[in-house]
């Protein structure tokens, strides 16, 4: 179960969180408590250049539940989206990531990616709230990337394009996450002000011998090169996948091959060791 969801060495809560009578009420209360008692935590996974340097890190939320251990975002983000609590959670994520960035920068990691929920885009104060957090932490252009899944882009494209433009004007980079997994198309790359694209990990799996995946990923890489969009391959797990991607010009990669998502402190230890290995060679 943990593996399937791209989990970590930690033990995931594997029962269904939403079982039982009145589960939604119970969960709403528990999420409220989690916010109040600071049970949310950001893990970080490095994003690597094709030459093996650390280019940045993605913040991935975990719920350190008092009795259930680490709960996966896949288990509570959808519920928080339904209850509207995602707004508070997202605000916490952005502030925490901005705060952690100063620590990461001391280890040469100068950009952090955060995942935004589609729900946020429908709030009137979305841009002004985001702006005030960026100002509070004195964030400079290019330091924070906002990741949005491609499904967000399908409805109301014009409106979303305007909001993304506002985010860009605040100095944020904007990435389309899980590209290719849903119904978005290449057309969006022309009309939306995005400057990064993350190829869904289903296309990276076995890319070295799956011709279908190789063709799709190759096509994306070729096209995007001329649009000034940076591409990240997600879910790189094997040496062979890595080598294939390097040979085919993929500039950035992320996956368990390099490093699993880790608590900030552990990531910094990993980064330091990585950098000293690099200096030796
Ligand atoms: P995502 O943004 O596409 O994040 C990548 C997911 O793939 C992460 O799962 C990561 O642990 C996993 N992964 C990374 N490398 C590999 C690999 O080599 N193999 C496999 N099998 N998996 C890999 P995670 O952390 O469980 O997050 C799942 C999803 O939950 C994220 O997908 C994102 O959509 C959402 N999420 C996570 N944190 C947040 C957050 O702070 N806010 C919001 N709104 N959503 C979040
Ligand atoms: Mg993401
Ligand atoms: Mg993704
Ligand atoms: Mg995903």
Tab-separated table of C-alpha atoms and ligand atoms in Angstrom:
chain	number	residue	atom	x	y	z
A	1	UNK	CA	0.000	0.000	0.000
A	2	UNK	CA	2.712	2.450	0.985
A	3	UNK	CA	4.757	1.671	-2.113
A	4	UNK	CA	1.809	2.091	-4.411
A	5	UNK	CA	1.260	5.622	-3.239
A	6	UNK	CA	4.886	6.525	-3.500
A	7	UNK	CA	5.328	6.489	0.244
A	8	UNK	CA	8.393	6.542	2.394
A	9	UNK	CA	10.079	4.194	4.781
A	10	UNK	CA	7.627	5.425	7.401
A	11	UNK	CA	4.573	3.373	8.187
A	12	UNK	CA	1.456	4.690	6.543
A	13	UNK	CA	-1.941	4.411	8.076
A	14	UNK	CA	-3.458	1.838	5.782
A	15	UNK	CA	-7.078	1.541	6.898
A	16	UNK	CA	-9.551	3.775	5.171
A	17	UNK	CA	-9.655	7.102	6.928
A	18	UNK	CA	-13.204	7.717	5.841
A	19	UNK	CA	-14.873	4.641	7.261
A	20	UNK	CA	-17.673	4.720	9.760
A	21	UNK	CA	-20.677	6.802	10.569
A	22	UNK	CA	-20.245	10.545	10.559
A	23	UNK	CA	-16.702	10.171	9.305
A	24	UNK	CA	-16.769	13.505	7.587
A	25	UNK	CA	-17.666	15.377	10.751
A	26	UNK	CA	-15.063	13.430	12.684
A	27	UNK	CA	-12.397	14.124	10.115
A	28	UNK	CA	-13.237	17.789	9.895
A	29	UNK	CA	-12.735	17.999	13.636
A	30	UNK	CA	-9.512	16.020	13.442
A	31	UNK	CA	-8.120	18.206	10.673
A	32	UNK	CA	-9.027	21.298	12.687
A	33	UNK	CA	-7.190	19.796	15.626
A	34	UNK	CA	-4.241	18.907	13.417
A	35	UNK	CA	-3.953	22.548	12.368
A	36	UNK	CA	-4.254	23.801	15.936
A	37	UNK	CA	-1.848	21.238	17.385
A	38	UNK	CA	0.637	21.570	14.538
A	39	UNK	CA	0.443	17.946	13.450
A	40	UNK	CA	1.174	18.776	9.818
A	41	UNK	CA	4.713	18.512	8.634
A	42	UNK	CA	6.468	19.228	5.347
A	43	UNK	CA	8.715	16.599	3.859
A	44	UNK	CA	11.070	17.567	1.045
A	45	UNK	CA	12.175	15.683	-2.039
A	46	UNK	CA	15.075	17.036	-4.101
A	47	UNK	CA	14.732	17.880	-7.789
A	48	UNK	CA	17.987	16.979	-9.532
A	49	UNK	CA	19.715	18.265	-12.639
A	50	UNK	CA	20.759	15.727	-15.261
A	51	UNK	CA	24.345	16.200	-14.068
A	52	UNK	CA	23.479	15.189	-10.528
A	53	UNK	CA	23.265	18.549	-8.805
A	54	UNK	CA	20.401	19.558	-6.538
A	55	UNK	CA	18.276	22.081	-8.368
A	56	UNK	CA	15.502	22.521	-5.817
A	57	UNK	CA	13.113	20.653	-3.564
A	58	UNK	CA	9.392	19.899	-3.551
A	59	UNK	CA	7.453	20.314	-0.312
A	60	UNK	CA	5.105	17.383	0.331
A	61	UNK	CA	2.732	17.512	3.272
A	62	UNK	CA	2.357	14.757	5.860
A	63	UNK	CA	-0.044	14.500	8.753
A	64	UNK	CA	1.726	13.240	11.809
A	65	UNK	CA	-1.369	11.745	13.398
A	66	UNK	CA	-1.171	11.115	17.180
A	67	UNK	CA	-2.389	7.512	16.893
A	68	UNK	CA	-2.208	6.640	13.204
A	69	UNK	CA	1.350	7.660	12.408
A	70	UNK	CA	2.115	9.481	9.163
A	71	UNK	CA	-0.984	9.902	7.028
A	72	UNK	CA	-0.517	10.359	3.281
A	73	UNK	CA	-1.775	13.544	1.597
A	74	UNK	CA	-3.693	11.289	-0.793
A	75	UNK	CA	-5.836	10.306	2.219
A	76	UNK	CA	-6.663	13.726	3.626
A	77	UNK	CA	-6.183	16.385	0.941
A	78	UNK	CA	-9.315	15.285	-0.985
A	79	UNK	CA	-11.334	15.448	2.250
A	80	UNK	CA	-9.878	18.829	3.193
A	81	UNK	CA	-10.851	20.010	-0.283
A	82	UNK	CA	-14.430	18.941	0.338
A	83	UNK	CA	-14.646	20.607	3.746
A	84	UNK	CA	-12.864	23.747	2.564
A	85	UNK	CA	-10.108	23.282	5.144
A	86	UNK	CA	-7.645	23.020	2.284
A	87	UNK	CA	-7.540	26.819	2.325
A	88	UNK	CA	-6.063	26.919	5.820
A	89	UNK	CA	-3.805	23.961	5.099
A	90	UNK	CA	-2.474	25.565	1.919
A	91	UNK	CA	-1.770	28.784	3.725
A	92	UNK	CA	0.176	26.884	6.341
A	93	UNK	CA	2.103	24.977	3.629
A	94	UNK	CA	3.137	28.154	1.822
A	95	UNK	CA	4.263	29.910	5.009
A	96	UNK	CA	6.155	26.845	6.247
A	97	UNK	CA	7.865	26.368	2.868
A	98	UNK	CA	8.883	30.047	2.798
A	99	UNK	CA	10.294	29.699	6.287
A	100	UNK	CA	12.145	26.481	5.439
A	101	UNK	CA	13.587	28.072	2.298
A	102	UNK	CA	16.013	30.195	4.300
A	103	UNK	CA	17.368	27.001	5.867
A	104	UNK	CA	17.535	25.225	2.497
A	105	UNK	CA	19.385	28.165	0.958
A	106	UNK	CA	22.169	27.767	3.490
A	107	UNK	CA	22.701	24.332	1.941
A	108	UNK	CA	22.650	25.640	-1.618
A	109	UNK	CA	19.046	24.689	-2.340
A	110	UNK	CA	17.602	27.917	-3.681
A	111	UNK	CA	14.122	27.011	-4.856
A	112	UNK	CA	11.153	25.255	-3.299
A	113	UNK	CA	8.043	23.914	-5.047
A	114	UNK	CA	4.669	23.830	-3.312
A	115	UNK	CA	1.480	22.137	-4.450
A	116	UNK	CA	-1.586	24.333	-4.763
A	117	UNK	CA	-5.133	23.011	-4.735
A	118	UNK	CA	-7.710	24.017	-7.366
A	119	UNK	CA	-10.001	25.104	-4.519
A	120	UNK	CA	-7.657	27.996	-3.758
A	121	UNK	CA	-8.200	29.461	-7.201
A	122	UNK	CA	-11.833	30.144	-6.449
A	123	UNK	CA	-11.241	32.442	-3.485
A	124	UNK	CA	-11.380	36.180	-4.032
A	125	UNK	CA	-8.431	36.809	-1.730
A	126	UNK	CA	-6.226	34.128	-3.308
A	127	UNK	CA	-3.764	36.507	-4.967
A	128	UNK	CA	-3.656	39.083	-2.175
A	129	UNK	CA	-3.101	36.405	0.506
A	130	UNK	CA	-0.345	34.798	-1.512
A	131	UNK	CA	1.269	38.174	-2.093
A	132	UNK	CA	1.320	39.030	1.586
A	133	UNK	CA	3.037	35.755	2.532
A	134	UNK	CA	5.691	36.291	-0.144
A	135	UNK	CA	6.299	39.800	1.162
A	136	UNK	CA	6.410	38.711	4.763
A	137	UNK	CA	9.212	36.260	3.975
A	138	UNK	CA	10.920	38.516	1.457
A	139	UNK	CA	10.716	35.891	-1.287
A	140	UNK	CA	12.568	36.777	-4.481
A	141	UNK	CA	11.541	35.888	-8.057
A	142	UNK	CA	12.201	32.256	-8.913
A	143	UNK	CA	12.503	31.089	-5.317
A	144	UNK	CA	9.053	29.527	-5.088
A	145	UNK	CA	7.359	27.370	-7.720
A	146	UNK	CA	3.649	26.695	-7.536
A	147	UNK	CA	2.620	23.263	-8.810
A	148	UNK	CA	-0.894	22.755	-10.091
A	149	UNK	CA	-2.208	19.536	-11.515
A	150	UNK	CA	-3.195	19.719	-15.130
A	151	UNK	CA	-6.847	18.965	-14.345
A	152	UNK	CA	-7.196	22.435	-12.877
A	153	UNK	CA	-6.562	23.909	-16.276
A	154	UNK	CA	-9.349	22.216	-18.151
A	155	UNK	CA	-12.286	24.210	-16.801
A	156	UNK	CA	-12.432	27.959	-17.013
A	157	UNK	CA	-9.121	28.171	-18.816
A	158	UNK	CA	-9.382	31.913	-19.408
A	159	UNK	CA	-9.921	32.683	-15.732
A	160	UNK	CA	-7.152	30.337	-14.634
A	161	UNK	CA	-4.802	31.918	-17.187
A	162	UNK	CA	-5.397	35.321	-15.592
A	163	UNK	CA	-4.781	34.009	-12.096
A	164	UNK	CA	-1.597	32.278	-13.171
A	165	UNK	CA	-0.458	35.508	-14.802
A	166	UNK	CA	-0.964	37.271	-11.457
A	167	UNK	CA	1.108	34.599	-9.726
A	168	UNK	CA	3.873	35.063	-12.284
A	169	UNK	CA	3.799	38.807	-11.683
A	170	UNK	CA	4.366	38.100	-7.989
A	171	UNK	CA	7.615	36.410	-9.015
A	172	UNK	CA	6.387	32.851	-8.693
A	173	UNK	CA	7.234	30.119	-11.162
A	174	UNK	CA	4.274	28.016	-12.228
A	175	UNK	CA	4.530	24.311	-13.014
A	176	UNK	CA	1.949	21.958	-14.464
A	177	UNK	CA	2.087	18.831	-12.309
A	178	UNK	CA	1.341	15.259	-13.410
A	179	UNK	CA	1.409	16.327	-17.046
A	180	UNK	CA	-0.203	13.750	-19.306
A	181	UNK	CA	-2.165	12.001	-16.569
A	182	UNK	CA	-5.519	13.621	-17.307
A	183	UNK	CA	-7.297	15.477	-20.012
A	184	UNK	CA	-5.204	18.566	-20.449
A	185	UNK	CA	-3.495	18.905	-23.767
A	186	UNK	CA	-0.453	20.502	-25.277
A	187	UNK	CA	-2.672	23.368	-26.324
A	188	UNK	CA	-2.646	24.650	-22.750
A	189	UNK	CA	1.058	25.281	-22.955
A	190	UNK	CA	0.387	27.970	-25.526
A	191	UNK	CA	-2.372	29.791	-23.697
A	192	UNK	CA	-1.258	29.473	-20.083
A	193	UNK	CA	1.599	31.427	-18.503
A	194	UNK	CA	3.384	28.369	-17.147
A	195	UNK	CA	7.141	27.998	-17.228
A	196	UNK	CA	7.638	24.474	-15.904
A	197	UNK	CA	6.121	21.108	-16.639
A	198	UNK	CA	6.369	17.872	-14.692
A	199	UNK	CA	5.879	14.732	-16.748
A	200	UNK	CA	3.655	12.296	-14.874
A	201	UNK	CA	5.506	9.355	-13.474
A	202	UNK	CA	3.340	6.869	-15.396
A	203	UNK	CA	5.233	7.986	-18.538
A	204	UNK	CA	8.639	7.621	-16.914
A	205	UNK	CA	8.093	4.073	-15.707
A	206	UNK	CA	10.291	1.693	-17.725
A	207	UNK	CA	10.944	4.436	-20.253
A	208	UNK	CA	14.165	2.684	-21.269
A	209	UNK	CA	12.212	-0.238	-22.757
A	210	UNK	CA	8.592	0.927	-23.000
A	211	UNK	CA	8.322	2.400	-26.509
A	212	UNK	CA	4.977	4.016	-25.820
A	213	UNK	CA	6.323	5.950	-22.825
A	214	UNK	CA	9.524	6.797	-24.654
A	215	UNK	CA	7.590	8.248	-27.583
A	216	UNK	CA	5.327	10.403	-25.436
A	217	UNK	CA	8.101	11.700	-23.207
A	218	UNK	CA	10.376	12.283	-26.195
A	219	UNK	CA	7.631	14.268	-27.902
A	220	UNK	CA	7.046	16.439	-24.850
A	221	UNK	CA	10.765	17.128	-24.418
A	222	UNK	CA	11.223	18.107	-28.064
A	223	UNK	CA	8.300	20.435	-28.110
A	224	UNK	CA	8.853	22.091	-24.782
A	225	UNK	CA	12.470	22.899	-25.542
A	226	UNK	CA	11.318	25.589	-27.959
A	227	UNK	CA	8.734	27.076	-25.633
A	228	UNK	CA	11.132	28.081	-22.888
A	229	UNK	CA	9.504	25.652	-20.487
A	230	UNK	CA	11.610	23.618	-18.074
A	231	UNK	CA	10.745	19.942	-17.813
A	232	UNK	CA	10.974	17.692	-14.786
A	233	UNK	CA	10.596	13.924	-15.106
A	234	UNK	CA	8.696	12.607	-12.068
A	235	UNK	CA	9.095	9.229	-10.426
A	236	UNK	CA	12.554	8.262	-11.679
A	237	UNK	CA	13.243	4.981	-9.898
A	238	UNK	CA	15.941	3.161	-11.817
A	239	UNK	CA	19.422	3.838	-13.139
A	240	UNK	CA	18.225	2.817	-16.629
A	241	UNK	CA	15.352	5.302	-16.604
A	242	UNK	CA	17.778	7.984	-15.451
A	243	UNK	CA	20.313	7.224	-18.193
A	244	UNK	CA	17.629	7.167	-20.863
A	245	UNK	CA	16.291	10.566	-19.754
A	246	UNK	CA	19.776	12.115	-19.690
A	247	UNK	CA	20.495	10.824	-23.184
A	248	UNK	CA	17.242	12.298	-24.437
A	249	UNK	CA	17.888	15.740	-23.049
A	250	UNK	CA	15.641	15.838	-19.982
A	251	UNK	CA	17.116	18.628	-17.829
A	252	UNK	CA	15.517	17.890	-14.435
A	253	UNK	CA	14.439	14.787	-12.553
A	254	UNK	CA	12.838	13.719	-9.332
A	255	UNK	CA	12.351	10.281	-7.865
A	256	UNK	CA	13.202	7.605	-5.351
A	257	UNK	CA	16.395	6.803	-7.294
A	258	UNK	CA	17.893	10.022	-5.979
A	259	UNK	CA	16.055	10.491	-2.709
A	260	UNK	CA	12.688	9.851	-1.101
A	261	UNK	CA	10.812	12.732	0.507
A	262	UNK	CA	12.351	13.411	3.934
A	263	UNK	CA	11.802	15.733	6.893
A	264	UNK	CA	13.708	18.998	6.420
A	265	UNK	CA	16.515	18.080	8.820
A	266	UNK	CA	17.143	14.741	7.138
A	267	UNK	CA	17.092	16.309	3.702
A	268	UNK	CA	19.733	18.824	4.765
A	269	UNK	CA	21.961	16.008	6.014
A	270	UNK	CA	21.450	14.198	2.699
A	271	UNK	CA	22.207	17.374	0.713
A	272	UNK	CA	25.392	18.020	2.614
A	273	UNK	CA	26.640	14.486	2.014
A	274	UNK	CA	25.630	14.655	-1.640
A	275	UNK	CA	27.567	17.864	-2.101
A	276	UNK	CA	30.689	16.578	-0.408
A	277	UNK	CA	30.627	13.445	-2.582
A	278	UNK	CA	30.388	15.712	-5.597
A	279	UNK	CA	33.373	17.791	-4.499
A	280	UNK	CA	35.460	14.640	-4.047
A	281	UNK	CA	34.863	13.449	-7.578
B	1	LIG	P1	2.682	15.185	-6.546
B	1	LIG	O1	2.697	16.656	-6.315
B	1	LIG	O2	2.671	14.712	-7.946
B	1	LIG	O3	3.943	14.638	-5.749
B	1	LIG	C1	4.721	13.564	-6.162
B	1	LIG	C2	4.353	12.310	-5.434
B	1	LIG	O4	5.094	11.216	-5.985
B	1	LIG	C3	4.710	12.329	-3.950
B	1	LIG	O5	3.727	11.564	-3.254
B	1	LIG	C4	6.049	11.622	-3.924
B	1	LIG	O6	6.355	11.017	-2.685
B	1	LIG	C5	5.843	10.576	-4.986
B	1	LIG	N1	7.109	10.132	-5.587
B	1	LIG	C6	8.256	10.828	-5.756
B	1	LIG	N2	9.194	10.094	-6.375
B	1	LIG	C7	8.629	8.891	-6.613
B	1	LIG	C8	9.114	7.669	-7.221
B	1	LIG	O7	10.251	7.557	-7.679
B	1	LIG	N3	8.240	6.629	-7.291
B	1	LIG	C9	6.972	6.707	-6.780
B	1	LIG	N4	6.205	5.629	-6.881
B	1	LIG	N5	6.484	7.841	-6.203
B	1	LIG	C10	7.302	8.915	-6.118
B	1	LIG	P2	3.025	12.111	-1.932
B	1	LIG	O8	4.003	12.868	-1.114
B	1	LIG	O9	2.304	10.961	-1.325
B	1	LIG	O10	1.989	13.161	-2.476
B	1	LIG	C11	0.901	12.759	-3.255
B	1	LIG	C12	0.170	13.935	-3.817
B	1	LIG	O11	-0.487	14.670	-2.775
B	1	LIG	C13	1.071	14.953	-4.502
B	1	LIG	O12	1.404	14.522	-5.806
B	1	LIG	C14	0.185	16.179	-4.481
B	1	LIG	O13	-0.744	16.144	-5.536
B	1	LIG	C15	-0.551	16.023	-3.155
B	1	LIG	N6	0.106	16.869	-2.158
B	1	LIG	C16	1.221	16.644	-1.435
B	1	LIG	N7	1.515	17.678	-0.628
B	1	LIG	C17	0.545	18.611	-0.862
B	1	LIG	C18	0.294	19.929	-0.347
B	1	LIG	O14	1.040	20.489	0.478
B	1	LIG	N8	-0.828	20.577	-0.826
B	1	LIG	C19	-1.649	19.994	-1.754
B	1	LIG	N9	-2.717	20.709	-2.167
B	1	LIG	N10	-1.424	18.785	-2.259
B	1	LIG	C20	-0.341	18.096	-1.825
B	2	LIG	MG1	3.732	18.156	-7.057
B	3	LIG	MG1	3.303	15.079	-9.682
B	4	LIG	MG1	0.560	13.512	-8.227
